[in-house]
mmCIF file of C-alpha atoms in Angstrom:
data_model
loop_
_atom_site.group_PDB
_atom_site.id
_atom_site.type_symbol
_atom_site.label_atom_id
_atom_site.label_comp_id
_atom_site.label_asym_id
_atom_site.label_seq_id
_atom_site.Cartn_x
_atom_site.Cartn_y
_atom_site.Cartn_z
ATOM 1 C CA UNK A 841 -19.609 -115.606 16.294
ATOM 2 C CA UNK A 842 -16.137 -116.799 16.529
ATOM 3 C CA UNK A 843 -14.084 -117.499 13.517
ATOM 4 C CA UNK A 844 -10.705 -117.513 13.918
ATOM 5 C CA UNK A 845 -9.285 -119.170 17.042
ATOM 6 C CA UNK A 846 -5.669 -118.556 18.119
ATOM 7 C CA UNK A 847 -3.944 -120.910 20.183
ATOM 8 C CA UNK A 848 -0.434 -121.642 22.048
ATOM 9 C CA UNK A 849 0.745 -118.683 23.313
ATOM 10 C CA UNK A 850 3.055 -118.814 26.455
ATOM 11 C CA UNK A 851 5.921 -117.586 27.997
ATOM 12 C CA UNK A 852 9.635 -118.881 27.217
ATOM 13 C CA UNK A 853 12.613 -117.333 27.966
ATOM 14 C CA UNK A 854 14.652 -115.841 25.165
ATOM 15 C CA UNK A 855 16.206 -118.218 22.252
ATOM 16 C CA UNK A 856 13.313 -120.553 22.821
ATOM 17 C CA UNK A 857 10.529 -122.013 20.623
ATOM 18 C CA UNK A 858 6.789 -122.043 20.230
ATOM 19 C CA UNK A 859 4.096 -123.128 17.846
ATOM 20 C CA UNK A 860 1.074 -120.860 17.588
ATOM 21 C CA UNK A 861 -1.982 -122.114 16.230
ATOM 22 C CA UNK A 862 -5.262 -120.578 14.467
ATOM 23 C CA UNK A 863 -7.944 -122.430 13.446
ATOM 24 C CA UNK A 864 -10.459 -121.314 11.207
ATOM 25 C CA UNK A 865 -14.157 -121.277 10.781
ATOM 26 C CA UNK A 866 -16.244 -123.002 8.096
ATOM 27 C CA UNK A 867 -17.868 -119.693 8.279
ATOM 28 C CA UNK A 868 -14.949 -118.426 6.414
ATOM 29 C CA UNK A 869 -14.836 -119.580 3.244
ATOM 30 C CA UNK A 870 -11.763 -120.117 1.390
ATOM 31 C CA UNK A 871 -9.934 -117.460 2.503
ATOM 32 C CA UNK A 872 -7.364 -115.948 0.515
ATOM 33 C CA UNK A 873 -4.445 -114.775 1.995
ATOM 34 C CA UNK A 874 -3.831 -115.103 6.330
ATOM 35 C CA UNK A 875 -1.504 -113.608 8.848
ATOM 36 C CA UNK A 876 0.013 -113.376 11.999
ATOM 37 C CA UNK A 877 -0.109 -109.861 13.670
ATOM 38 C CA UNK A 878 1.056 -108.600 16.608
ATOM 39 C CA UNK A 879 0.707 -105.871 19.433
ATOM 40 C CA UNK A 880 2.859 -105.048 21.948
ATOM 41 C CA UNK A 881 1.212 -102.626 24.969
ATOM 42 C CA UNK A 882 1.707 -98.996 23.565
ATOM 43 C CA UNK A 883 2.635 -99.978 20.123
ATOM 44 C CA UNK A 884 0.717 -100.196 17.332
ATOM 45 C CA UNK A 885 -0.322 -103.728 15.436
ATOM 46 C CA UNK A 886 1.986 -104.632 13.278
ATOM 47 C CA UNK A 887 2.205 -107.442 10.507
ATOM 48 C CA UNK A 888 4.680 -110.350 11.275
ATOM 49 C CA UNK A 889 3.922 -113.456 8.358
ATOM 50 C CA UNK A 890 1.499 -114.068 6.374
ATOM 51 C CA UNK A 891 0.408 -116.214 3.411
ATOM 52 C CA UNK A 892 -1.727 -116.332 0.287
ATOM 53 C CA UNK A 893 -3.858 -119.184 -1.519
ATOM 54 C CA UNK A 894 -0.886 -120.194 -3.523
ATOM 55 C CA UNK A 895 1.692 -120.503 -0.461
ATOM 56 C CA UNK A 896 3.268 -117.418 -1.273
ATOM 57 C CA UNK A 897 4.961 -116.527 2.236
ATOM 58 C CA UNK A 898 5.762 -112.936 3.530
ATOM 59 C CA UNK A 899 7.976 -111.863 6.816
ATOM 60 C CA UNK A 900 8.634 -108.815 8.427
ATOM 61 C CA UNK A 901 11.911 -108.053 8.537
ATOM 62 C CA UNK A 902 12.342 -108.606 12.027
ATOM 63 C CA UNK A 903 11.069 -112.082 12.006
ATOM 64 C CA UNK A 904 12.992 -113.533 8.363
ATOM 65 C CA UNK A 905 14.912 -116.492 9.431
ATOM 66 C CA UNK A 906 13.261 -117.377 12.829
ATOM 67 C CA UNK A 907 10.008 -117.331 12.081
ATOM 68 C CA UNK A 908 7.863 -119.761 9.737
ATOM 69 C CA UNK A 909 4.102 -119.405 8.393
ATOM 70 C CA UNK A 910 2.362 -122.784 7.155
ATOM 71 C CA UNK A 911 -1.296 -123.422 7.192
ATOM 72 C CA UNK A 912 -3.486 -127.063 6.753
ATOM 73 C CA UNK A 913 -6.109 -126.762 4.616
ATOM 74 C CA UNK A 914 -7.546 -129.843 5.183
ATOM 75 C CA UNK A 915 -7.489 -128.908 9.042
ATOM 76 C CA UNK A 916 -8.566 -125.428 8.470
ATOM 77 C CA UNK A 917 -5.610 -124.223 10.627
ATOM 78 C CA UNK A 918 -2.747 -121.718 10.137
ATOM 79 C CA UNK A 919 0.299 -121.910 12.399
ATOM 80 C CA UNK A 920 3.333 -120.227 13.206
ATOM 81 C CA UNK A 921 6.581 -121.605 14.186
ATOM 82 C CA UNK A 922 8.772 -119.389 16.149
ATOM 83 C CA UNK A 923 12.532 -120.056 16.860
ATOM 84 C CA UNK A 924 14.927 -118.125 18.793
ATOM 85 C CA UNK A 925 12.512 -115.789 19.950
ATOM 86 C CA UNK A 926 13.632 -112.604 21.805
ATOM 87 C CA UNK A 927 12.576 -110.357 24.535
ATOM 88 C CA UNK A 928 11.273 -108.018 21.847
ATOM 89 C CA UNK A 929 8.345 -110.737 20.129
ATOM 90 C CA UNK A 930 6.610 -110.294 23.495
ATOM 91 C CA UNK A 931 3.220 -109.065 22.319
ATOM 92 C CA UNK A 932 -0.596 -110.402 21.665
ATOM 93 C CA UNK A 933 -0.521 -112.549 18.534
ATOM 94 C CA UNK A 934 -3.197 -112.104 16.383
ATOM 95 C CA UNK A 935 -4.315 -114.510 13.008
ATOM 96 C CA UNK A 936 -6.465 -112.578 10.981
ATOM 97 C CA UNK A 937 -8.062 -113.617 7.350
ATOM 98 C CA UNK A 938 -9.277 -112.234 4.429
ATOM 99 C CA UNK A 939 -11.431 -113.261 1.534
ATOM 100 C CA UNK A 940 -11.337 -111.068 -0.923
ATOM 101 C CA UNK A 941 -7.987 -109.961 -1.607
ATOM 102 C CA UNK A 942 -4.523 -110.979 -3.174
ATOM 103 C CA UNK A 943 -0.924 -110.997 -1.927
ATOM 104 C CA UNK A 944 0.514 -112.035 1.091
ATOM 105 C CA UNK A 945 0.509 -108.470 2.806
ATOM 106 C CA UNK A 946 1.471 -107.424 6.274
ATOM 107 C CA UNK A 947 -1.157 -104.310 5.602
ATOM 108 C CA UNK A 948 -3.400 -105.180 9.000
ATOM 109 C CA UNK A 949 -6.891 -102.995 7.136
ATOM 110 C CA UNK A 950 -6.286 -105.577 4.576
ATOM 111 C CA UNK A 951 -7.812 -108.170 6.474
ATOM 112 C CA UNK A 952 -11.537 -108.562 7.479
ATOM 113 C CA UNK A 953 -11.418 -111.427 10.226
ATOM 114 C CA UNK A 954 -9.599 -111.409 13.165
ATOM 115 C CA UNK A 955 -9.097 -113.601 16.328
ATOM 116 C CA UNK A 956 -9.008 -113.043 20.095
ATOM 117 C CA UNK A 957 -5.538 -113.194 20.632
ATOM 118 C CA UNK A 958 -3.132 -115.481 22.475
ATOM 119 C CA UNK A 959 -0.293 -114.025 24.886
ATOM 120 C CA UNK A 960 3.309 -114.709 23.970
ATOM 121 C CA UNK A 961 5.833 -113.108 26.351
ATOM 122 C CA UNK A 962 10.066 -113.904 26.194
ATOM 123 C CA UNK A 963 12.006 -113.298 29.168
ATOM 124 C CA UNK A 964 15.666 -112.828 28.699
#
């Protein structure tokens, strides 16, 4: 059963701009806190935004400034806008949820849903 649904993955050269998209099940109820992850091939996954029930927002460092977490409740969707993006954000982008826990973490065994993935690869 799928739950979480990424979206809007592509690839840009570097310094441009894309809007990923996640939308979420009715399955998942009210969750908590949601993030973006990511995995690049041979690397581990690794945390990138995320954001709690109250709109608390958290960035890896490598992200503060460019990147932006937001999520619709009414739509049931969490997005990410990324600016200025860099050879180095190529990876699978992952939105994962959780319903049980506090904090905005980057942690990824924090989180009990997870989507497919969607591509995102920056050329320089």
């Amino acid at each position: 059963q799928v739950q979480l649904v990424e979206s809007g993955g592509d690839s840009v050269q570097s310094g441009g701009s894309l809007r990923l998209s996640c939308g979420i099940s009715a399955y998942i109820n009210r969750p908590r806190r949601m993030g973006w992850f990511r995995q690049a091939p041979g690397k581990e996954r690794e945390g990138v935004a995320a954001i709690d029930k109250f709109g608390n927002t958290n960035y890896a460092d490598s992200v503060k400034g460019r990147f932006t977490i937001s999520r619709d409740n009414t739509r049931r969707t969490l997005y990410l806008q990324m600016n200025s993006l860099k050879p180095e954000d190529t990876a699978m982008y992952y939105c994962a949820a959780d319903s049980g826990g506090l904090g905005a973490t980057l942690y990824p065994p924090d989180y009990n849903y997870w989507g497919q993935g969607t591509q995102v690869t920056v050329s320089s």
